[in-house]
């Protein structure tokens, strides 16, 4: 039983290994007795980034628990955009309301 499991696992690993390397290799085109190799060069996407910080107020009436406050915030400053992460959360109380003050920061990108 152990041999069958080990053989099966090795077969699965071999399939994944062969499958993943077959996509990485350059394709070969065969015609009659001639073999031609096609080469392609990948172009890396050009992007620049921008570090941003954003404070957002959430009313505790709508966000009663700290776990209700979103952990990511979509920031759009054209042409840069992306999600930034929550780094701090504090409570503020006014005469009439209670608020969560969330501070987000991270990189946004110009794709």
JSON list of C-alpha atoms in Angstrom, two decimals:
[
{"chain": "A", "resi": 1, "resn": "UNK", "atom": "CA", "xyz": [0.00, 0.00, 0.00]},
{"chain": "A", "resi": 2, "resn": "UNK", "atom": "CA", "xyz": [2.84, 2.41, 0.88]},
{"chain": "A", "resi": 3, "resn": "UNK", "atom": "CA", "xyz": [4.54, 1.70, -2.45]},
{"chain": "A", "resi": 4, "resn": "UNK", "atom": "CA", "xyz": [1.36, 2.57, -4.35]},
{"chain": "A", "resi": 5, "resn": "UNK", "atom": "CA", "xyz": [0.97, 5.86, -2.47]},
{"chain": "A", "resi": 6, "resn": "UNK", "atom": "CA", "xyz": [4.62, 6.80, -2.99]},
{"chain": "A", "resi": 7, "resn": "UNK", "atom": "CA", "xyz": [4.44, 5.81, -6.67]},
{"chain": "A", "resi": 8, "resn": "UNK", "atom": "CA", "xyz": [1.26, 7.86, -7.08]},
{"chain": "A", "resi": 9, "resn": "UNK", "atom": "CA", "xyz": [2.81, 10.90, -5.38]},
{"chain": "A", "resi": 10, "resn": "UNK", "atom": "CA", "xyz": [5.94, 10.65, -7.50]},
{"chain": "A", "resi": 11, "resn": "UNK", "atom": "CA", "xyz": [3.80, 10.41, -10.62]},
{"chain": "A", "resi": 12, "resn": "UNK", "atom": "CA", "xyz": [1.83, 13.52, -9.66]},
{"chain": "A", "resi": 13, "resn": "UNK", "atom": "CA", "xyz": [5.04, 15.43, -8.88]},
{"chain": "A", "resi": 14, "resn": "UNK", "atom": "CA", "xyz": [6.57, 14.34, -12.18]},
{"chain": "A", "resi": 15, "resn": "UNK", "atom": "CA", "xyz": [3.47, 15.48, -14.09]},
{"chain": "A", "resi": 16, "resn": "UNK", "atom": "CA", "xyz": [3.53, 18.89, -12.42]},
{"chain": "A", "resi": 17, "resn": "UNK", "atom": "CA", "xyz": [7.26, 19.22, -13.03]},
{"chain": "A", "resi": 18, "resn": "UNK", "atom": "CA", "xyz": [6.98, 18.32, -16.70]},
{"chain": "A", "resi": 19, "resn": "UNK", "atom": "CA", "xyz": [3.88, 20.47, -17.14]},
{"chain": "A", "resi": 20, "resn": "UNK", "atom": "CA", "xyz": [5.44, 23.55, -15.57]},
{"chain": "A", "resi": 21, "resn": "UNK", "atom": "CA", "xyz": [8.70, 23.28, -17.50]},
{"chain": "A", "resi": 22, "resn": "UNK", "atom": "CA", "xyz": [7.00, 22.66, -20.82]},
{"chain": "A", "resi": 23, "resn": "UNK", "atom": "CA", "xyz": [5.47, 26.14, -20.69]},
{"chain": "A", "resi": 24, "resn": "UNK", "atom": "CA", "xyz": [8.79, 27.76, -19.83]},
{"chain": "A", "resi": 25, "resn": "UNK", "atom": "CA", "xyz": [10.70, 26.22, -22.73]},
{"chain": "A", "resi": 26, "resn": "UNK", "atom": "CA", "xyz": [10.84, 27.84, -26.15]},
{"chain": "A", "resi": 27, "resn": "UNK", "atom": "CA", "xyz": [8.38, 26.21, -28.55]},
{"chain": "A", "resi": 28, "resn": "UNK", "atom": "CA", "xyz": [9.85, 24.00, -31.26]},
{"chain": "A", "resi": 29, "resn": "UNK", "atom": "CA", "xyz": [8.22, 23.80, -34.68]},
{"chain": "A", "resi": 30, "resn": "UNK", "atom": "CA", "xyz": [8.94, 20.63, -36.64]},
{"chain": "A", "resi": 31, "resn": "UNK", "atom": "CA", "xyz": [8.41, 20.40, -40.40]},
{"chain": "A", "resi": 32, "resn": "UNK", "atom": "CA", "xyz": [9.43, 17.21, -42.24]},
{"chain": "A", "resi": 33, "resn": "UNK", "atom": "CA", "xyz": [13.17, 16.84, -41.47]},
{"chain": "A", "resi": 34, "resn": "UNK", "atom": "CA", "xyz": [13.81, 20.45, -40.45]},
{"chain": "A", "resi": 35, "resn": "UNK", "atom": "CA", "xyz": [13.46, 21.74, -36.89]},
{"chain": "A", "resi": 36, "resn": "UNK", "atom": "CA", "xyz": [13.10, 25.47, -36.33]},
{"chain": "A", "resi": 37, "resn": "UNK", "atom": "CA", "xyz": [13.19, 27.08, -32.92]},
{"chain": "A", "resi": 38, "resn": "UNK", "atom": "CA", "xyz": [10.95, 30.05, -32.25]},
{"chain": "A", "resi": 39, "resn": "UNK", "atom": "CA", "xyz": [12.25, 32.51, -29.68]},
{"chain": "A", "resi": 40, "resn": "UNK", "atom": "CA", "xyz": [10.24, 35.19, -28.01]},
{"chain": "A", "resi": 41, "resn": "UNK", "atom": "CA", "xyz": [11.35, 37.85, -25.63]},
{"chain": "A", "resi": 42, "resn": "UNK", "atom": "CA", "xyz": [9.08, 38.87, -22.79]},
{"chain": "A", "resi": 43, "resn": "UNK", "atom": "CA", "xyz": [8.63, 42.57, -22.24]},
{"chain": "A", "resi": 44, "resn": "UNK", "atom": "CA", "xyz": [8.38, 43.50, -18.60]},
{"chain": "A", "resi": 45, "resn": "UNK", "atom": "CA", "xyz": [5.48, 45.81, -17.85]},
{"chain": "A", "resi": 46, "resn": "UNK", "atom": "CA", "xyz": [6.59, 49.30, -17.08]},
{"chain": "A", "resi": 47, "resn": "UNK", "atom": "CA", "xyz": [5.08, 50.70, -13.95]},
{"chain": "A", "resi": 48, "resn": "UNK", "atom": "CA", "xyz": [5.91, 53.35, -11.47]},
{"chain": "A", "resi": 49, "resn": "UNK", "atom": "CA", "xyz": [4.70, 53.50, -7.92]},
{"chain": "A", "resi": 50, "resn": "UNK", "atom": "CA", "xyz": [3.71, 56.15, -5.46]},
{"chain": "A", "resi": 51, "resn": "UNK", "atom": "CA", "xyz": [3.61, 55.88, -1.64]},
{"chain": "A", "resi": 52, "resn": "UNK", "atom": "CA", "xyz": [0.36, 57.19, -0.17]},
{"chain": "A", "resi": 53, "resn": "UNK", "atom": "CA", "xyz": [-1.28, 57.56, 3.24]},
{"chain": "A", "resi": 54, "resn": "UNK", "atom": "CA", "xyz": [-4.97, 58.14, 3.79]},
{"chain": "A", "resi": 55, "resn": "UNK", "atom": "CA", "xyz": [-7.08, 58.67, 6.91]},
{"chain": "A", "resi": 56, "resn": "UNK", "atom": "CA", "xyz": [-10.72, 57.64, 6.72]},
{"chain": "A", "resi": 57, "resn": "UNK", "atom": "CA", "xyz": [-13.48, 58.20, 9.29]},
{"chain": "A", "resi": 58, "resn": "UNK", "atom": "CA", "xyz": [-16.13, 55.51, 9.78]},
{"chain": "A", "resi": 59, "resn": "UNK", "atom": "CA", "xyz": [-19.19, 56.16, 11.93]},
{"chain": "A", "resi": 60, "resn": "UNK", "atom": "CA", "xyz": [-19.58, 53.50, 14.63]},
{"chain": "A", "resi": 61, "resn": "UNK", "atom": "CA", "xyz": [-23.30, 53.47, 13.92]},
{"chain": "A", "resi": 62, "resn": "UNK", "atom": "CA", "xyz": [-22.49, 51.77, 10.59]},
{"chain": "A", "resi": 63, "resn": "UNK", "atom": "CA", "xyz": [-19.29, 50.01, 11.70]},
{"chain": "A", "resi": 64, "resn": "UNK", "atom": "CA", "xyz": [-19.99, 48.92, 15.31]},
{"chain": "A", "resi": 65, "resn": "UNK", "atom": "CA", "xyz": [-16.93, 46.63, 15.71]},
{"chain": "A", "resi": 66, "resn": "UNK", "atom": "CA", "xyz": [-13.33, 47.12, 14.72]},
{"chain": "A", "resi": 67, "resn": "UNK", "atom": "CA", "xyz": [-13.57, 43.97, 12.57]},
{"chain": "A", "resi": 68, "resn": "UNK", "atom": "CA", "xyz": [-16.26, 45.74, 10.49]},
{"chain": "A", "resi": 69, "resn": "UNK", "atom": "CA", "xyz": [-13.78, 48.38, 9.30]},
{"chain": "A", "resi": 70, "resn": "UNK", "atom": "CA", "xyz": [-12.32, 47.44, 5.87]},
{"chain": "A", "resi": 71, "resn": "UNK", "atom": "CA", "xyz": [-8.74, 46.17, 6.00]},
{"chain": "A", "resi": 72, "resn": "UNK", "atom": "CA", "xyz": [-7.99, 47.57, 2.50]},
{"chain": "A", "resi": 73, "resn": "UNK", "atom": "CA", "xyz": [-8.90, 50.89, 0.93]},
{"chain": "A", "resi": 74, "resn": "UNK", "atom": "CA", "xyz": [-9.04, 51.63, -2.79]},
{"chain": "A", "resi": 75, "resn": "UNK", "atom": "CA", "xyz": [-7.01, 54.76, -3.54]},
{"chain": "A", "resi": 76, "resn": "UNK", "atom": "CA", "xyz": [-7.24, 56.46, -6.92]},
{"chain": "A", "resi": 77, "resn": "UNK", "atom": "CA", "xyz": [-5.00, 59.37, -7.81]},
{"chain": "A", "resi": 78, "resn": "UNK", "atom": "CA", "xyz": [-4.93, 59.23, -11.60]},
{"chain": "A", "resi": 79, "resn": "UNK", "atom": "CA", "xyz": [-2.85, 57.83, -13.19]},
{"chain": "A", "resi": 80, "resn": "UNK", "atom": "CA", "xyz": [-1.93, 55.92, -9.99]},
{"chain": "A", "resi": 81, "resn": "UNK", "atom": "CA", "xyz": [-4.37, 53.52, -8.35]},
{"chain": "A", "resi": 82, "resn": "UNK", "atom": "CA", "xyz": [-4.57, 50.46, -6.12]},
{"chain": "A", "resi": 83, "resn": "UNK", "atom": "CA", "xyz": [-5.44, 49.11, -2.69]},
{"chain": "A", "resi": 84, "resn": "UNK", "atom": "CA", "xyz": [-3.63, 50.27, 0.42]},
{"chain": "A", "resi": 85, "resn": "UNK", "atom": "CA", "xyz": [-3.62, 48.47, 3.76]},
{"chain": "A", "resi": 86, "resn": "UNK", "atom": "CA", "xyz": [-5.02, 49.40, 7.14]},
{"chain": "A", "resi": 87, "resn": "UNK", "atom": "CA", "xyz": [-2.18, 50.16, 9.56]},
{"chain": "A", "resi": 88, "resn": "UNK", "atom": "CA", "xyz": [-3.96, 51.74, 12.55]},
{"chain": "A", "resi": 89, "resn": "UNK", "atom": "CA", "xyz": [-7.44, 52.17, 13.94]},
{"chain": "A", "resi": 90, "resn": "UNK", "atom": "CA", "xyz": [-8.43, 54.50, 16.79]},
{"chain": "A", "resi": 91, "resn": "UNK", "atom": "CA", "xyz": [-11.73, 55.61, 18.31]},
{"chain": "A", "resi": 92, "resn": "UNK", "atom": "CA", "xyz": [-12.83, 59.23, 18.42]},
{"chain": "A", "resi": 93, "resn": "UNK", "atom": "CA", "xyz": [-15.89, 60.49, 20.30]},
{"chain": "A", "resi": 94, "resn": "UNK", "atom": "CA", "xyz": [-17.70, 63.75, 19.62]},
{"chain": "A", "resi": 95, "resn": "UNK", "atom": "CA", "xyz": [-20.69, 65.17, 21.49]},
{"chain": "A", "resi": 96, "resn": "UNK", "atom": "CA", "xyz": [-23.09, 63.31, 19.23]},
{"chain": "A", "resi": 97, "resn": "UNK", "atom": "CA", "xyz": [-21.22, 60.43, 17.56]},
{"chain": "A", "resi": 98, "resn": "UNK", "atom": "CA", "xyz": [-18.46, 57.88, 17.89]},
{"chain": "A", "resi": 99, "resn": "UNK", "atom": "CA", "xyz": [-16.04, 57.30, 15.03]},
{"chain": "A", "resi": 100, "resn": "UNK", "atom": "CA", "xyz": [-13.34, 54.94, 13.90]},
{"chain": "A", "resi": 101, "resn": "UNK", "atom": "CA", "xyz": [-10.36, 56.78, 12.45]},
{"chain": "A", "resi": 102, "resn": "UNK", "atom": "CA", "xyz": [-8.60, 54.36, 10.12]},
{"chain": "A", "resi": 103, "resn": "UNK", "atom": "CA", "xyz": [-5.15, 55.08, 8.71]},
{"chain": "A", "resi": 104, "resn": "UNK", "atom": "CA", "xyz": [-4.21, 53.31, 5.48]},
{"chain": "A", "resi": 105, "resn": "UNK", "atom": "CA", "xyz": [-0.91, 53.35, 3.63]},
{"chain": "A", "resi": 106, "resn": "UNK", "atom": "CA", "xyz": [0.89, 51.60, 0.84]},
{"chain": "A", "resi": 107, "resn": "UNK", "atom": "CA", "xyz": [2.03, 51.83, -2.76]},
{"chain": "A", "resi": 108, "resn": "UNK", "atom": "CA", "xyz": [-0.28, 52.59, -5.65]},
{"chain": "A", "resi": 109, "resn": "UNK", "atom": "CA", "xyz": [0.84, 51.96, -9.22]},
{"chain": "A", "resi": 110, "resn": "UNK", "atom": "CA", "xyz": [0.69, 53.51, -12.66]},
{"chain": "A", "resi": 111, "resn": "UNK", "atom": "CA", "xyz": [0.24, 50.50, -14.92]}
]
